[in-house]
Amino acid sequence: MLRFLTMRILSAIPVLFVLSVVTFAIIQAPPGDYGDFIRAQLMNQGGASAVVAEAQAEAYRQAHGLNDPVILQYFKWLWGILTRFDFGDSFFYNKPVSTVVAERLPRTLLLALTCHILASIIGITFGIIAATRQYSWIDSVLSFVSFLGMTVPRFLIAIIIVYLLAFKLNVQEIGSFFSPQYGGAPWSWAKFVDLVKHVWPVVAIATFGGLAYNMRVMRGNLLDTLNAQYVETARAKGLPESQVILRHAVPNALHPLVMYQGVVLPYMLTGEIEVAIVFSLATVGPAIVSSMAVGDVYVTATFMLVLATTLIIGNIIADMLLALLDPRVRLGGGKE
C-alpha cells in the first residue's frame, strides 16, 4: 500500500507540471494584461489623459515583468514556487498570492467538504430507500428529486434564491459570512448560528446537485446487487432483510461511489464556486473571476493549480478507499 501511494504521488508531479504549463498559457492567451486595467482605471476614474495613463501602465509593466516573454514569466513563477514556495504577488489585491489563497481557500474547502458530507449521507440514504421500494410512490418522488438535481443548473437556482431573499424577503446581508456585529468577534454559538444563516443557500444548492448523483448511482447499483447470487444465498440462510441489505448488498453497491470520490472534491468545489460567484462570497470563485477579468495572472494560475491538485489528491484518496473496501484491489488481483 505504501509503495502504491508513493508511486501515485510521484506520478502526479509531471501531471501537475503539464497542467501548470497549459493553464498559464491559456490565461496569457487573451490580449491585454494588468497594465491595461491600470490604464483604464486612470482614464475612467482618475481623469488622466491617454498619454499619461499609458505611460504609467507601461511603467507598471516594466516594474513587474509583464513585458517579459510568457515563457520567462512562467519559469520565474515556477522557480519561485519550487525554491521559496512563493506564488508571486497579486496585482489586484496588492499582496502575496499565498495570502490571498490562505484567506479564501480554507473557507472554500470547508464549504465544499460540508456539502460533500451532506450530499453523500443524504444521497446514499435516499438511494437505499428508493432501491428497496422500487416503483413505489417514494421511489417516484426521490427519482424526480434526483432528476431535478442533475438537470437544473446550480447558478440558476442561486439566482432564484438571491431574488427571493433580496426582493421578496428583504434580506440585506447577502454576500457575507457574518453579520457586522460578529465579523471580528470570537467564536461562539451565536456566531456559528449567524454563519449558518448566511451560508445555508450555498450549502443547500451545492448539496442538492451532489446528492442527486449519489442517489441515482446508489439506487441503480443497489438494484443490481440485490439480484446477485450471494444476496439470494444470504436470504436463503434466513438472515433478516435489513441485515442482507446493509451488510451484504450495500458495501458492494458502494464501489462506484467510492471511485467517484476521485472527482467529487473538485466537483463540489466547482459547485461551491458557481454559487459563491452569484452570492459574491469571499471564496475561491469570485477571486478567480475577478483576477481573470483584470489580468491578475498569478492569482488565476495559482487557484487553477490548486483545483488541479485537489483532483489528483481526490483520485489518490479514491484508490486508497477502494483498496480498503475491496480486498481484490488491496491484493492487486493476486499479483502481490
Short mmCIF file of C-alpha atoms in Angstrom, two decimals:
data_model
loop_
_atom_site.label_atom_id
_atom_site.label_comp_id
_atom_site.label_asym_id
_atom_site.label_seq_id
_atom_site.Cartn_x
_atom_site.Cartn_y
_atom_site.Cartn_z
CA MET A 1 0.00 0.00 0.00
CA LEU A 2 2.80 2.42 0.89
CA ARG A 3 4.60 1.65 -2.38
CA PHE A 4 1.36 2.21 -4.30
CA LEU A 5 0.80 5.54 -2.56
CA THR A 6 4.38 6.66 -3.22
CA MET A 7 4.15 5.80 -6.92
CA ARG A 8 0.86 7.69 -7.27
CA ILE A 9 2.32 10.79 -5.64
CA LEU A 10 5.43 10.68 -7.83
CA SER A 11 3.37 10.18 -10.98
CA ALA A 12 1.31 13.24 -10.05
CA ILE A 13 4.33 15.57 -10.30
CA PRO A 14 4.65 15.56 -14.13
CA VAL A 15 0.86 15.83 -14.41
CA LEU A 16 0.89 18.97 -12.28
CA PHE A 17 3.75 20.38 -14.36
CA VAL A 18 1.87 19.87 -17.62
CA LEU A 19 -1.31 21.31 -16.13
CA SER A 20 0.56 24.38 -14.89
CA VAL A 21 2.03 24.99 -18.35
CA VAL A 22 -1.32 24.61 -20.09
CA THR A 23 -3.12 26.76 -17.51
CA PHE A 24 -0.55 29.55 -17.66
CA ALA A 25 -0.60 29.56 -21.45
CA ILE A 26 -4.40 29.72 -21.60
CA ILE A 27 -4.54 32.56 -19.07
CA GLN A 28 -1.98 34.57 -21.03
CA ALA A 29 -3.57 33.85 -24.41
CA PRO A 30 -6.18 36.66 -24.43
CA PRO A 31 -4.82 40.10 -25.36
CA GLY A 32 -4.15 42.60 -22.60
CA ASP A 33 -2.67 42.46 -19.11
CA TYR A 34 -2.95 44.20 -15.76
CA GLY A 35 -1.31 47.29 -17.26
CA ASP A 36 -4.38 47.74 -19.45
CA PHE A 37 -6.55 47.61 -16.36
CA ILE A 38 -4.44 50.32 -14.74
CA ARG A 39 -4.68 52.48 -17.86
CA ALA A 40 -8.47 52.12 -17.95
CA GLN A 41 -8.77 52.96 -14.27
CA LEU A 42 -6.62 56.08 -14.62
CA MET A 43 -8.59 57.32 -17.60
CA ASN A 44 -12.10 56.44 -16.36
CA GLN A 45 -11.78 57.23 -12.66
CA GLY A 46 -8.64 59.32 -12.35
CA GLY A 47 -9.30 61.64 -15.26
CA ALA A 48 -5.82 61.11 -16.70
CA SER A 49 -5.13 61.62 -20.38
CA ALA A 50 -4.49 58.65 -22.62
CA VAL A 51 -0.77 59.51 -22.90
CA VAL A 52 -0.26 59.80 -19.13
CA ALA A 53 -2.29 56.69 -18.42
CA GLU A 54 -0.37 54.64 -20.99
CA ALA A 55 2.95 55.88 -19.60
CA GLN A 56 2.04 54.81 -16.07
CA ALA A 57 0.73 51.48 -17.30
CA GLU A 58 3.96 50.86 -19.22
CA ALA A 59 5.99 51.76 -16.14
CA TYR A 60 3.99 49.22 -14.15
CA ARG A 61 4.61 46.56 -16.80
CA GLN A 62 8.35 47.18 -16.70
CA ALA A 63 8.48 47.11 -12.90
CA HIS A 64 6.56 43.83 -12.63
CA GLY A 65 7.94 41.97 -15.64
CA LEU A 66 4.73 41.99 -17.64
CA ASN A 67 6.67 42.79 -20.82
CA ASP A 68 8.79 39.65 -20.46
CA PRO A 69 8.03 36.73 -22.78
CA VAL A 70 5.30 34.45 -21.46
CA ILE A 71 7.68 31.51 -21.11
CA LEU A 72 10.04 33.62 -18.99
CA GLN A 73 7.16 34.78 -16.78
CA TYR A 74 6.10 31.17 -16.33
CA PHE A 75 9.52 29.89 -15.32
CA LYS A 76 10.02 32.79 -12.90
CA TRP A 77 6.69 31.89 -11.30
CA LEU A 78 7.55 28.17 -11.23
CA TRP A 79 11.05 28.79 -9.84
CA GLY A 80 9.59 30.88 -7.04
CA ILE A 81 7.20 28.06 -6.13
CA LEU A 82 9.90 25.37 -6.15
CA THR A 83 12.61 27.31 -4.32
CA ARG A 84 10.71 29.58 -1.91
CA PHE A 85 7.13 28.31 -2.09
CA ASP A 86 6.37 31.79 -3.42
CA PHE A 87 3.41 32.01 -5.80
CA GLY A 88 4.15 35.60 -6.74
CA ASP A 89 2.35 38.82 -5.87
CA SER A 90 -1.21 39.71 -6.70
CA PHE A 91 -1.50 42.88 -8.77
CA PHE A 92 -5.15 43.48 -7.90
CA TYR A 93 -5.10 42.63 -4.19
CA ASN A 94 -1.61 44.14 -3.72
CA LYS A 95 -0.46 41.29 -1.50
CA PRO A 96 1.28 37.92 -1.94
CA VAL A 97 -0.78 35.33 -3.79
CA SER A 98 -0.21 32.89 -0.93
CA THR A 99 -2.00 35.33 1.37
CA VAL A 100 -4.97 35.57 -1.00
CA VAL A 101 -5.12 31.77 -1.19
CA ALA A 102 -4.82 31.40 2.59
CA GLU A 103 -7.70 33.84 3.08
CA ARG A 104 -10.10 32.19 0.64
CA LEU A 105 -9.17 28.54 0.17
CA PRO A 106 -9.94 27.29 3.73
CA ARG A 107 -13.44 28.77 3.55
CA THR A 108 -13.98 27.20 0.16
CA LEU A 109 -12.72 23.78 1.24
CA LEU A 110 -14.81 23.87 4.41
CA LEU A 111 -17.94 24.70 2.44
CA ALA A 112 -17.14 22.07 -0.21
CA LEU A 113 -16.45 19.35 2.38
CA THR A 114 -19.63 20.21 4.25
CA CYS A 115 -21.61 19.95 1.02
CA HIS A 116 -19.88 16.68 0.15
CA ILE A 117 -20.58 15.07 3.51
CA LEU A 118 -24.24 16.10 3.42
CA ALA A 119 -24.62 15.06 -0.22
CA SER A 120 -23.06 11.65 0.47
CA ILE A 121 -25.10 10.88 3.58
CA ILE A 122 -28.42 12.11 2.21
CA GLY A 123 -27.86 10.83 -1.33
CA ILE A 124 -26.79 7.32 -0.30
CA THR A 125 -29.65 7.09 2.20
CA PHE A 126 -32.19 8.19 -0.40
CA GLY A 127 -30.68 5.74 -2.90
CA ILE A 128 -31.09 2.84 -0.50
CA ILE A 129 -34.68 3.86 0.29
CA ALA A 130 -35.54 4.19 -3.42
CA ALA A 131 -33.95 0.86 -4.37
CA THR A 132 -35.65 -1.10 -1.60
CA ARG A 133 -39.01 0.43 -2.54
CA GLN A 134 -38.72 0.15 -6.31
CA TYR A 135 -41.68 1.50 -8.34
CA SER A 136 -43.42 2.83 -5.21
CA TRP A 137 -44.52 6.45 -4.82
CA ILE A 138 -41.46 7.04 -2.63
CA ASP A 139 -39.21 5.80 -5.43
CA SER A 140 -41.00 8.08 -7.91
CA VAL A 141 -40.66 11.17 -5.71
CA LEU A 142 -36.97 10.54 -5.00
CA SER A 143 -36.27 9.84 -8.67
CA PHE A 144 -37.90 13.16 -9.56
CA VAL A 145 -35.73 14.92 -6.97
CA SER A 146 -32.66 13.27 -8.49
CA PHE A 147 -33.74 14.37 -11.98
CA LEU A 148 -34.10 17.98 -10.85
CA GLY A 149 -30.75 17.96 -9.06
CA MET A 150 -28.89 16.70 -12.12
CA THR A 151 -30.59 18.85 -14.75
CA VAL A 152 -31.30 22.27 -13.20
CA PRO A 153 -28.13 24.45 -13.30
CA ARG A 154 -26.88 25.40 -9.85
CA PHE A 155 -26.26 29.00 -10.82
CA LEU A 156 -29.91 29.30 -11.91
CA ILE A 157 -31.11 28.03 -8.53
CA ALA A 158 -28.71 30.50 -6.88
CA ILE A 159 -30.12 33.41 -8.90
CA ILE A 160 -33.68 32.44 -7.97
CA ILE A 161 -32.81 32.23 -4.26
CA VAL A 162 -30.99 35.58 -4.39
CA TYR A 163 -34.05 37.14 -5.99
CA LEU A 164 -36.37 35.70 -3.34
CA LEU A 165 -34.11 36.72 -0.47
CA ALA A 166 -33.39 40.23 -1.71
CA PHE A 167 -36.67 41.28 -3.31
CA LYS A 168 -39.31 39.18 -1.57
CA LEU A 169 -37.92 38.65 1.93
CA ASN A 170 -35.90 41.90 2.13
CA VAL A 171 -32.73 40.15 3.32
CA GLN A 172 -29.95 42.74 3.30
CA GLU A 173 -26.83 40.80 4.29
CA ILE A 174 -26.23 38.78 1.11
CA GLY A 175 -22.64 38.18 0.10
CA SER A 176 -21.05 37.94 3.54
CA PHE A 177 -20.29 35.19 6.03
CA PHE A 178 -21.29 37.09 9.17
CA SER A 179 -23.40 39.99 10.33
CA PRO A 180 -21.39 43.13 11.17
CA GLN A 181 -21.53 42.51 14.92
CA TYR A 182 -19.95 39.06 14.53
CA GLY A 183 -17.26 39.95 11.98
CA GLY A 184 -14.31 40.21 14.40
CA ALA A 185 -15.93 38.55 17.41
CA PRO A 186 -14.54 35.33 18.91
CA TRP A 187 -16.29 32.07 18.07
CA SER A 188 -19.46 31.35 19.99
CA TRP A 189 -22.69 29.50 19.44
CA ALA A 190 -24.39 32.74 18.40
CA LYS A 191 -21.65 33.40 15.82
CA PHE A 192 -21.97 29.86 14.46
CA VAL A 193 -25.74 30.28 14.09
CA ASP A 194 -25.14 33.59 12.33
CA LEU A 195 -22.71 31.85 9.94
CA VAL A 196 -25.29 29.17 9.13
CA LYS A 197 -27.89 31.86 8.42
CA HIS A 198 -25.56 33.42 5.84
CA VAL A 199 -24.16 30.33 4.07
CA TRP A 200 -27.14 27.97 4.06
CA PRO A 201 -28.14 28.85 0.46
CA VAL A 202 -24.67 27.98 -0.84
CA VAL A 203 -24.56 24.72 1.12
CA ALA A 204 -28.11 23.75 0.14
CA ILE A 205 -27.64 24.38 -3.59
CA ALA A 206 -24.26 22.65 -3.88
CA THR A 207 -25.51 19.72 -1.75
CA PHE A 208 -28.60 19.34 -3.91
CA GLY A 209 -26.59 18.63 -7.04
CA GLY A 210 -24.26 16.21 -5.24
CA LEU A 211 -26.95 14.19 -3.50
CA ALA A 212 -28.84 13.78 -6.80
CA TYR A 213 -25.87 11.99 -8.36
CA ASN A 214 -25.19 9.88 -5.27
CA MET A 215 -28.83 8.83 -5.03
CA ARG A 216 -29.09 7.87 -8.68
CA VAL A 217 -25.90 5.81 -8.70
CA MET A 218 -26.67 4.16 -5.37
CA ARG A 219 -30.19 3.23 -6.45
CA GLY A 220 -29.13 1.70 -9.76
CA ASN A 221 -26.18 -0.20 -8.37
CA LEU A 222 -28.07 -1.48 -5.33
CA LEU A 223 -30.86 -2.81 -7.57
CA ASP A 224 -28.25 -4.83 -9.49
CA THR A 225 -26.60 -6.02 -6.30
CA LEU A 226 -29.89 -7.16 -4.72
CA ASN A 227 -30.32 -9.64 -7.58
CA ALA A 228 -26.83 -11.10 -7.18
CA GLN A 229 -26.43 -14.76 -6.24
CA TYR A 230 -24.63 -14.14 -2.95
CA VAL A 231 -27.53 -11.91 -1.82
CA GLU A 232 -30.02 -14.68 -2.64
CA THR A 233 -27.83 -17.09 -0.69
CA ALA A 234 -27.87 -14.77 2.33
CA ARG A 235 -31.65 -14.63 2.14
CA ALA A 236 -31.84 -18.41 1.85
CA LYS A 237 -29.90 -18.71 5.12
CA GLY A 238 -32.73 -16.90 6.86
CA LEU A 239 -30.97 -13.61 7.55
CA PRO A 240 -33.24 -10.61 8.17
CA GLU A 241 -33.79 -8.48 5.08
CA SER A 242 -32.27 -5.42 6.75
CA GLN A 243 -29.09 -7.38 7.51
CA VAL A 244 -28.96 -8.72 3.96
CA ILE A 245 -29.19 -5.19 2.56
CA LEU A 246 -26.89 -3.35 4.94
CA ARG A 247 -24.19 -6.00 5.47
CA HIS A 248 -24.09 -7.76 2.11
CA ALA A 249 -25.61 -5.61 -0.62
CA VAL A 250 -24.81 -2.02 0.34
CA PRO A 251 -20.99 -2.41 0.77
CA ASN A 252 -20.67 -3.84 -2.74
CA ALA A 253 -23.05 -1.27 -4.19
CA LEU A 254 -20.82 1.50 -2.80
CA HIS A 255 -17.87 0.71 -5.10
CA PRO A 256 -18.83 3.16 -7.89
CA LEU A 257 -19.43 5.91 -5.33
CA VAL A 258 -16.05 5.28 -3.73
CA MET A 259 -14.39 5.62 -7.14
CA TYR A 260 -16.42 8.80 -7.64
CA GLN A 261 -14.57 10.34 -4.71
CA GLY A 262 -11.70 10.90 -7.13
CA VAL A 263 -13.58 13.74 -8.77
CA VAL A 264 -16.06 14.69 -6.06
CA LEU A 265 -13.80 17.24 -4.33
CA PRO A 266 -13.20 19.35 -7.44
CA TYR A 267 -16.86 18.76 -8.40
CA MET A 268 -18.05 20.11 -5.06
CA LEU A 269 -15.51 22.93 -5.33
CA THR A 270 -16.86 23.95 -8.73
CA GLY A 271 -20.40 23.69 -7.38
CA GLU A 272 -19.50 25.94 -4.48
CA ILE A 273 -17.64 28.28 -6.86
CA GLU A 274 -20.66 28.69 -9.14
CA VAL A 275 -22.97 29.51 -6.27
CA ALA A 276 -20.44 31.68 -4.42
CA ILE A 277 -20.00 33.83 -7.54
CA VAL A 278 -23.73 34.55 -7.56
CA PHE A 279 -23.74 35.31 -3.83
CA SER A 280 -20.40 37.20 -4.03
CA LEU A 281 -18.91 35.32 -1.08
CA ALA A 282 -15.22 35.81 -0.33
CA THR A 283 -14.18 32.37 -1.55
CA VAL A 284 -12.19 30.98 -4.48
CA GLY A 285 -14.87 31.51 -7.14
CA PRO A 286 -15.16 35.30 -7.08
CA ALA A 287 -11.36 35.57 -6.74
CA ILE A 288 -10.83 33.56 -9.94
CA VAL A 289 -13.41 35.57 -11.87
CA SER A 290 -12.13 38.96 -10.71
CA SER A 291 -8.48 38.04 -11.29
CA MET A 292 -9.22 36.83 -14.82
CA ALA A 293 -11.16 40.00 -15.58
CA VAL A 294 -8.27 42.32 -14.69
CA GLY A 295 -5.34 40.12 -15.81
CA ASP A 296 -4.09 39.19 -12.33
CA VAL A 297 -2.38 36.18 -13.84
CA TYR A 298 -0.59 34.75 -10.80
CA VAL A 299 -3.76 34.60 -8.72
CA THR A 300 -5.65 32.86 -11.51
CA ALA A 301 -2.83 30.40 -12.25
CA THR A 302 -2.35 29.54 -8.58
CA PHE A 303 -6.02 28.89 -7.94
CA MET A 304 -6.29 26.74 -11.07
CA LEU A 305 -3.22 24.80 -9.93
CA VAL A 306 -4.84 24.31 -6.54
CA LEU A 307 -8.00 22.94 -8.18
CA ALA A 308 -5.90 20.56 -10.28
CA THR A 309 -4.13 19.41 -7.12
CA THR A 310 -7.46 18.65 -5.45
CA LEU A 311 -8.39 16.46 -8.43
CA ILE A 312 -5.17 14.47 -8.11
CA ILE A 313 -5.50 14.17 -4.34
CA GLY A 314 -9.11 13.09 -4.75
CA ASN A 315 -8.12 10.31 -7.15
CA ILE A 316 -5.44 9.07 -4.76
CA ILE A 317 -7.92 9.06 -1.86
CA ALA A 318 -10.44 7.20 -4.02
CA ASP A 319 -7.88 4.50 -4.85
CA MET A 320 -6.98 4.12 -1.18
CA LEU A 321 -10.63 3.87 -0.10
CA LEU A 322 -11.38 1.34 -2.83
CA ALA A 323 -8.39 -0.74 -1.74
CA LEU A 324 -9.66 -0.72 1.85
CA LEU A 325 -13.19 -1.61 0.78
CA ASP A 326 -12.32 -4.33 -1.75
CA PRO A 327 -9.68 -6.96 -0.82
CA ARG A 328 -9.20 -7.81 -4.51
CA VAL A 329 -7.85 -4.31 -5.12
CA ARG A 330 -5.75 -4.44 -1.97
CA LEU A 331 -4.15 -7.73 -3.09
CA GLY A 332 -3.56 -6.44 -6.61
CA GLY A 333 -5.54 -9.18 -8.28
CA GLY A 334 -3.33 -11.87 -6.76
CA LYS A 335 -0.06 -10.40 -8.03
CA GLU A 336 1.25 -9.42 -4.63
#
